[in-house]
Short mmCIF file of C-alpha atoms in Angstrom, two decimals:
data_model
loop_
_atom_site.label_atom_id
_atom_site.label_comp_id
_atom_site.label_asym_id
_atom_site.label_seq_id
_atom_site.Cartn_x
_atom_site.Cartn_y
_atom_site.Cartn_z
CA UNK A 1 -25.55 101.45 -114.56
CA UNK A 2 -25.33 105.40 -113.69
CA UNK A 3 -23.11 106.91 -116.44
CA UNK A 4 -20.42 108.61 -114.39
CA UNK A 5 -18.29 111.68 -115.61
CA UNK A 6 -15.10 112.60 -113.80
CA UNK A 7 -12.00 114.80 -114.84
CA UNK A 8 -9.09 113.04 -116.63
CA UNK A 9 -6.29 113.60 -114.42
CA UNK A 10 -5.86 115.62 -111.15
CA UNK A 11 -2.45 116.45 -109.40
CA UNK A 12 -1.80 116.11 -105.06
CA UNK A 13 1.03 117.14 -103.06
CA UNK A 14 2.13 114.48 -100.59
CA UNK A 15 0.38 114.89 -97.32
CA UNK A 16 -2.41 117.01 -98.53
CA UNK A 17 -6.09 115.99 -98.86
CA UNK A 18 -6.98 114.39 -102.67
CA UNK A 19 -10.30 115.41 -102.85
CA UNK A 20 -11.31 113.18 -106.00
CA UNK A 21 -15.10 114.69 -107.70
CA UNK A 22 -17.38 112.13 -109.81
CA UNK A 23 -20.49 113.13 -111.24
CA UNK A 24 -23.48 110.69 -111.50
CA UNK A 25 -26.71 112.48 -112.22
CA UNK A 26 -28.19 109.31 -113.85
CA UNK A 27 -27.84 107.38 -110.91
CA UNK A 28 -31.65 105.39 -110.19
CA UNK A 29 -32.24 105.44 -106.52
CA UNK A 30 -31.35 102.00 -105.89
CA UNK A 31 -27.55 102.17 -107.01
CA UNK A 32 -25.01 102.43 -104.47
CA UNK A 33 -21.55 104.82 -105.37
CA UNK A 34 -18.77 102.74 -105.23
CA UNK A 35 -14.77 103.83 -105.73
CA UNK A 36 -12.22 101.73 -106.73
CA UNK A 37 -8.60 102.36 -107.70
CA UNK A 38 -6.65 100.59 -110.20
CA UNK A 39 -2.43 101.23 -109.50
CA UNK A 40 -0.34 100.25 -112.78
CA UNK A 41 -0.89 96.62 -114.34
CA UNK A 42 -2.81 95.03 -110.99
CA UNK A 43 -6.41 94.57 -110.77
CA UNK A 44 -8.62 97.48 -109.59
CA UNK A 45 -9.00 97.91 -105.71
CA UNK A 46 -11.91 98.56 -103.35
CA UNK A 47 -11.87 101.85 -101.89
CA UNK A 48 -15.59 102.46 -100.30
CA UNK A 49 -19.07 102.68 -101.26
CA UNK A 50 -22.05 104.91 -100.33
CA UNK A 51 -25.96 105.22 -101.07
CA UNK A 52 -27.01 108.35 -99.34
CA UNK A 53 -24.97 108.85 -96.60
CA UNK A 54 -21.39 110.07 -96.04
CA UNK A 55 -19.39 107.36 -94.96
CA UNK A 56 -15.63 107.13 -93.97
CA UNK A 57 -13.33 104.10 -93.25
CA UNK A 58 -9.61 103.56 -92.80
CA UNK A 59 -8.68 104.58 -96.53
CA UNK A 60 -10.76 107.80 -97.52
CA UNK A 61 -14.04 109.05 -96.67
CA UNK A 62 -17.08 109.40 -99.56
CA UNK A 63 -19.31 112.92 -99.52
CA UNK A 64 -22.23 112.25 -101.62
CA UNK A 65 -24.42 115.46 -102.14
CA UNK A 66 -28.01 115.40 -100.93
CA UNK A 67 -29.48 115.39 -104.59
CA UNK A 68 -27.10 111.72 -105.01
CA UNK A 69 -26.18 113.35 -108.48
CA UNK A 70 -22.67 113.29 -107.51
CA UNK A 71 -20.03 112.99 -104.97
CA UNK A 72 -16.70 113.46 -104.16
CA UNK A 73 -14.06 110.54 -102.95
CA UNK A 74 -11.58 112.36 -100.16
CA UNK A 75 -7.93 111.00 -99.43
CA UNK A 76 -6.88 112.82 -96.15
CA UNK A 77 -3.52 112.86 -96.08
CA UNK A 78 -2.29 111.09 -99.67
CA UNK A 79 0.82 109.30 -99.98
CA UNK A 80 3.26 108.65 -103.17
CA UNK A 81 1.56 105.10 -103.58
CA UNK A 82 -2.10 106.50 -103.64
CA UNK A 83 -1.02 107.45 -107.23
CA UNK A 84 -3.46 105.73 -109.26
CA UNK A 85 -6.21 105.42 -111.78
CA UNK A 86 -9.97 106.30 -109.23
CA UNK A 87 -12.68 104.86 -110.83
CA UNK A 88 -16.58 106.10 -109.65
CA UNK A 89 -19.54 103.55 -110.74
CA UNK A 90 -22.89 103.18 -109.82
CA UNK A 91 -23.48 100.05 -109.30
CA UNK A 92 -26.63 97.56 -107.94
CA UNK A 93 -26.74 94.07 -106.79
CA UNK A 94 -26.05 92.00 -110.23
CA UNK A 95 -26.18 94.78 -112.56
CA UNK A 96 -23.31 94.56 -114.88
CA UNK A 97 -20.49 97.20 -113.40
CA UNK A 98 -19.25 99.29 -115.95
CA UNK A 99 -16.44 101.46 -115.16
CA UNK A 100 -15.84 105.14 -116.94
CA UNK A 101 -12.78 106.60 -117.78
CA UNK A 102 -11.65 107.07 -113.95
CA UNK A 103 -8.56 110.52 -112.81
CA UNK A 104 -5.44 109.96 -112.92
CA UNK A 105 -4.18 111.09 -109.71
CA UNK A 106 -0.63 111.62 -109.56
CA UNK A 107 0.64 112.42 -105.85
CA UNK A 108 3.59 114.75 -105.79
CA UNK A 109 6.52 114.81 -103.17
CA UNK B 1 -11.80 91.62 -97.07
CA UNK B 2 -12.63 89.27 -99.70
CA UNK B 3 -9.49 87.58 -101.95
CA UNK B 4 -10.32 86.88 -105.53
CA UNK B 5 -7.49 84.99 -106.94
CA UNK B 6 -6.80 84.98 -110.67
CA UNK B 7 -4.89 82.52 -112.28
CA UNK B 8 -2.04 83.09 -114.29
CA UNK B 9 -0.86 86.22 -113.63
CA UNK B 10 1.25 86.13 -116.80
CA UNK B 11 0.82 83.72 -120.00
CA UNK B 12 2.51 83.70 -123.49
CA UNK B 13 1.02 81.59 -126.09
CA UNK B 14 1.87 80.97 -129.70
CA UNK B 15 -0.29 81.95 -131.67
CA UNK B 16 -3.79 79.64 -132.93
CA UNK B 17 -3.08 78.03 -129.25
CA UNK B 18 -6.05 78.32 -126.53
CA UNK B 19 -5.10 79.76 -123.23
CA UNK B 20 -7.74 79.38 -119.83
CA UNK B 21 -7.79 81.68 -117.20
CA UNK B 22 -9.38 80.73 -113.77
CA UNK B 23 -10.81 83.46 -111.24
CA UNK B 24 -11.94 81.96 -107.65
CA UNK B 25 -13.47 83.58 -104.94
CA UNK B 26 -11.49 82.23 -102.11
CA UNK B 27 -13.67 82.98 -98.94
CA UNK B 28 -16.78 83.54 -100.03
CA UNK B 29 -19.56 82.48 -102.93
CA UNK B 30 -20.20 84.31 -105.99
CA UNK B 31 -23.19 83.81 -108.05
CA UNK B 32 -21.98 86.79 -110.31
CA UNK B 33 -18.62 87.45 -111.82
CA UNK B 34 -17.25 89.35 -114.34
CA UNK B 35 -14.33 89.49 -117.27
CA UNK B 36 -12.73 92.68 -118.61
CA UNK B 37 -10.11 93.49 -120.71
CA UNK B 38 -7.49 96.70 -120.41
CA UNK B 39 -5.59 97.79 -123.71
CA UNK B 40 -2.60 100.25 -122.25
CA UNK B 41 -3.51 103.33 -120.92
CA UNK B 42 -7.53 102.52 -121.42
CA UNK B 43 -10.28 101.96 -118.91
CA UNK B 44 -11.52 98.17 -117.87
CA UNK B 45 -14.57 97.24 -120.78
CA UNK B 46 -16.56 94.96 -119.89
CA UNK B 47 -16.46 91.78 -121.83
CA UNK B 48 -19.21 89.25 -120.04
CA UNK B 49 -20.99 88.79 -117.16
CA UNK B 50 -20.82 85.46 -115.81
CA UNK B 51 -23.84 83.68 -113.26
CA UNK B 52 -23.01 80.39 -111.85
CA UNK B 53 -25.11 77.51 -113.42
CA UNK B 54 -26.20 79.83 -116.38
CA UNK B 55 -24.63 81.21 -119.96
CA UNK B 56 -22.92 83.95 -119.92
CA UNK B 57 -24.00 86.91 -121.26
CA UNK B 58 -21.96 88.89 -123.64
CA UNK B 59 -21.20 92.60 -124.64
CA UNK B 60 -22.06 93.68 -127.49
CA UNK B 61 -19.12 93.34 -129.65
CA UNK B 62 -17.42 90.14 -128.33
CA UNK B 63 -17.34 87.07 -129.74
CA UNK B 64 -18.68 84.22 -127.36
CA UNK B 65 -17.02 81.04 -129.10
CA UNK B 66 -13.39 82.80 -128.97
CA UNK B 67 -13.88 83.80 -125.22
CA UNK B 68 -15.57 81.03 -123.55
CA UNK B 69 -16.78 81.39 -120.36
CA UNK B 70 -17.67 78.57 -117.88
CA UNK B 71 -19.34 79.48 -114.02
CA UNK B 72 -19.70 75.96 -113.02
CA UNK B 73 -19.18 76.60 -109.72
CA UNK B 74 -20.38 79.44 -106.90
CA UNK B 75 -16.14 79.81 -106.37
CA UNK B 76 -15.00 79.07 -109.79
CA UNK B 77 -15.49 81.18 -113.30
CA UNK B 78 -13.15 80.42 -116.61
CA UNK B 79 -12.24 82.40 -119.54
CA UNK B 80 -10.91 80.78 -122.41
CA UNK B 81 -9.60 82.70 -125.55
CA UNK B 82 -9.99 80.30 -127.85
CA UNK B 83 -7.15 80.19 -131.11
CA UNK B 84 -5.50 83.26 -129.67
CA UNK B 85 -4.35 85.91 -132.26
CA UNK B 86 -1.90 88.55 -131.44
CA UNK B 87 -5.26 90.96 -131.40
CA UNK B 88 -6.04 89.15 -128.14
CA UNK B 89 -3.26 90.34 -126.31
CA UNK B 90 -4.58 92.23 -123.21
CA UNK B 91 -4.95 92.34 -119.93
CA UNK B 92 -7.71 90.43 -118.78
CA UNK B 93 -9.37 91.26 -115.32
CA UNK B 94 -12.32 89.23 -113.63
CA UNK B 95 -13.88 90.47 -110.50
CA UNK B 96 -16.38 88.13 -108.45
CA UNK B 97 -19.92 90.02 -106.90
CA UNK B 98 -20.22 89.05 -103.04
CA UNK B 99 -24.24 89.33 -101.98
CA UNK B 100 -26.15 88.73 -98.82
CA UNK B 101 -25.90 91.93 -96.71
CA UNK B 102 -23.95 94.72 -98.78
CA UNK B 103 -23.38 93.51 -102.26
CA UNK B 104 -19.54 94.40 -103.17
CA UNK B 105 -17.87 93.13 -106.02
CA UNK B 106 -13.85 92.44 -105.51
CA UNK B 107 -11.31 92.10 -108.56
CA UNK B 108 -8.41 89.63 -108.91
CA UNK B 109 -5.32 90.65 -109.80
CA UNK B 110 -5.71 90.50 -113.59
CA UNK B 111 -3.68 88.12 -116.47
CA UNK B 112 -1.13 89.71 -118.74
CA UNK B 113 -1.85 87.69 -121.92
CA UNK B 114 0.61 87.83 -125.00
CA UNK B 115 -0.08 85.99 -127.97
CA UNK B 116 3.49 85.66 -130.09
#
């Protein structure tokens, strides 16, 4: 698994753009970037995943930098209840997924 | 998308008392699934991973005859804490690993264990 560094806790004000950054640069070539959210006491949640390309579905879009040694995770317009726990992993086929210490993102009204 | 259900959400056990927790992948087959545990306010560490038909295999760290983990099944994975102690009480996660096509690995909804 890619270790995975990303800041502690990050603030949003409702309606604004969350623009989440992980860094990966030990990813091997064959892991994909996957984000998942955990929200308070239920189990974590699938956001989206990525290998090389940007990719973008009906919850957030994922930018991952040419180099694939990191990427950022982009809310467009956040709500109150996209205040969670974002967790970044590398991940491949049946590799064991380890997740890191995930932000805190606290939206704001 | 995929539904992983975990089963109980919440359990309270005396204490030297075994408790199971099932994790099924409802609409599709998992050959791969795996069991974490969450202390409050901490990150998901992994505690096994879990192939059907085969042992699991263990972190580092965790015992395998107090958390027992049976796969027997492509839909079906178990955890067991075996003579829970209050140190057990967590929150236990599993998640079950989808394949063919885009490999994606969805997460049930996570037991709330408290050993009294």
């Amino acid at each position: 698994d890619a270790k995975t560094t990303q800041p502690p806790s990050m603030d949003c004000a409702e309606g604004r753009a969350a623009n989440l950054p992980c860094n990966h640069s030990t990813i091997s070539g064959n892991e994909y970037v996957y984000w998942y959210r955990q929200i308070h006491s239920q189990g974590p949640q699938y956001i989206i995943h990525g290998l090389k390309n940007n990719e973008t579905n009906e919850m957030a879009s994922l930018i991952i930098t040419e180099d694939r040694k990191s990427s950022t995770l982009i809310l467009p317009h956040a709500t109150l209840r996209d205040t969670a726990v974002y967790y970044c992993i590398g991940y491949y086929n049946n590799n064991d997924m380890r997740f890191g210490a995930g932000t805190r993102l606290t939206v704001k009204p | 998308g995929a539904v992983v259900s975990q089963h109980p959400s919440r359990v309270i056990c005396k204490s030297g008392t075994s408790v199971k927790i099932e994790c099924r992948s409802l609409d599709f087959q998992a050959t791969t699934m795996f069991w974490y545990r969450q202390f409050p306010k901490q990150s998901l560490m992994l505690m096994a991973t879990s192939n059907e038909g085969s042992k699991a295999t263990y972190e580092q760290g965790v015992e395998k005859d107090k958390f027992l983990i049976n796969h027997a099944s492509l839909t079906l994975s178990t955890l067991t804490v075996a003579s829970a102690h209050p140190e057990d009480s967590s929150f236990y996660i599993c998640s079950a690993v989808r394949t063919g096509g885009l490999t994606e690995a969805f997460f049930g909804q996570g037991t709330r264990l408290t050993v009294v």
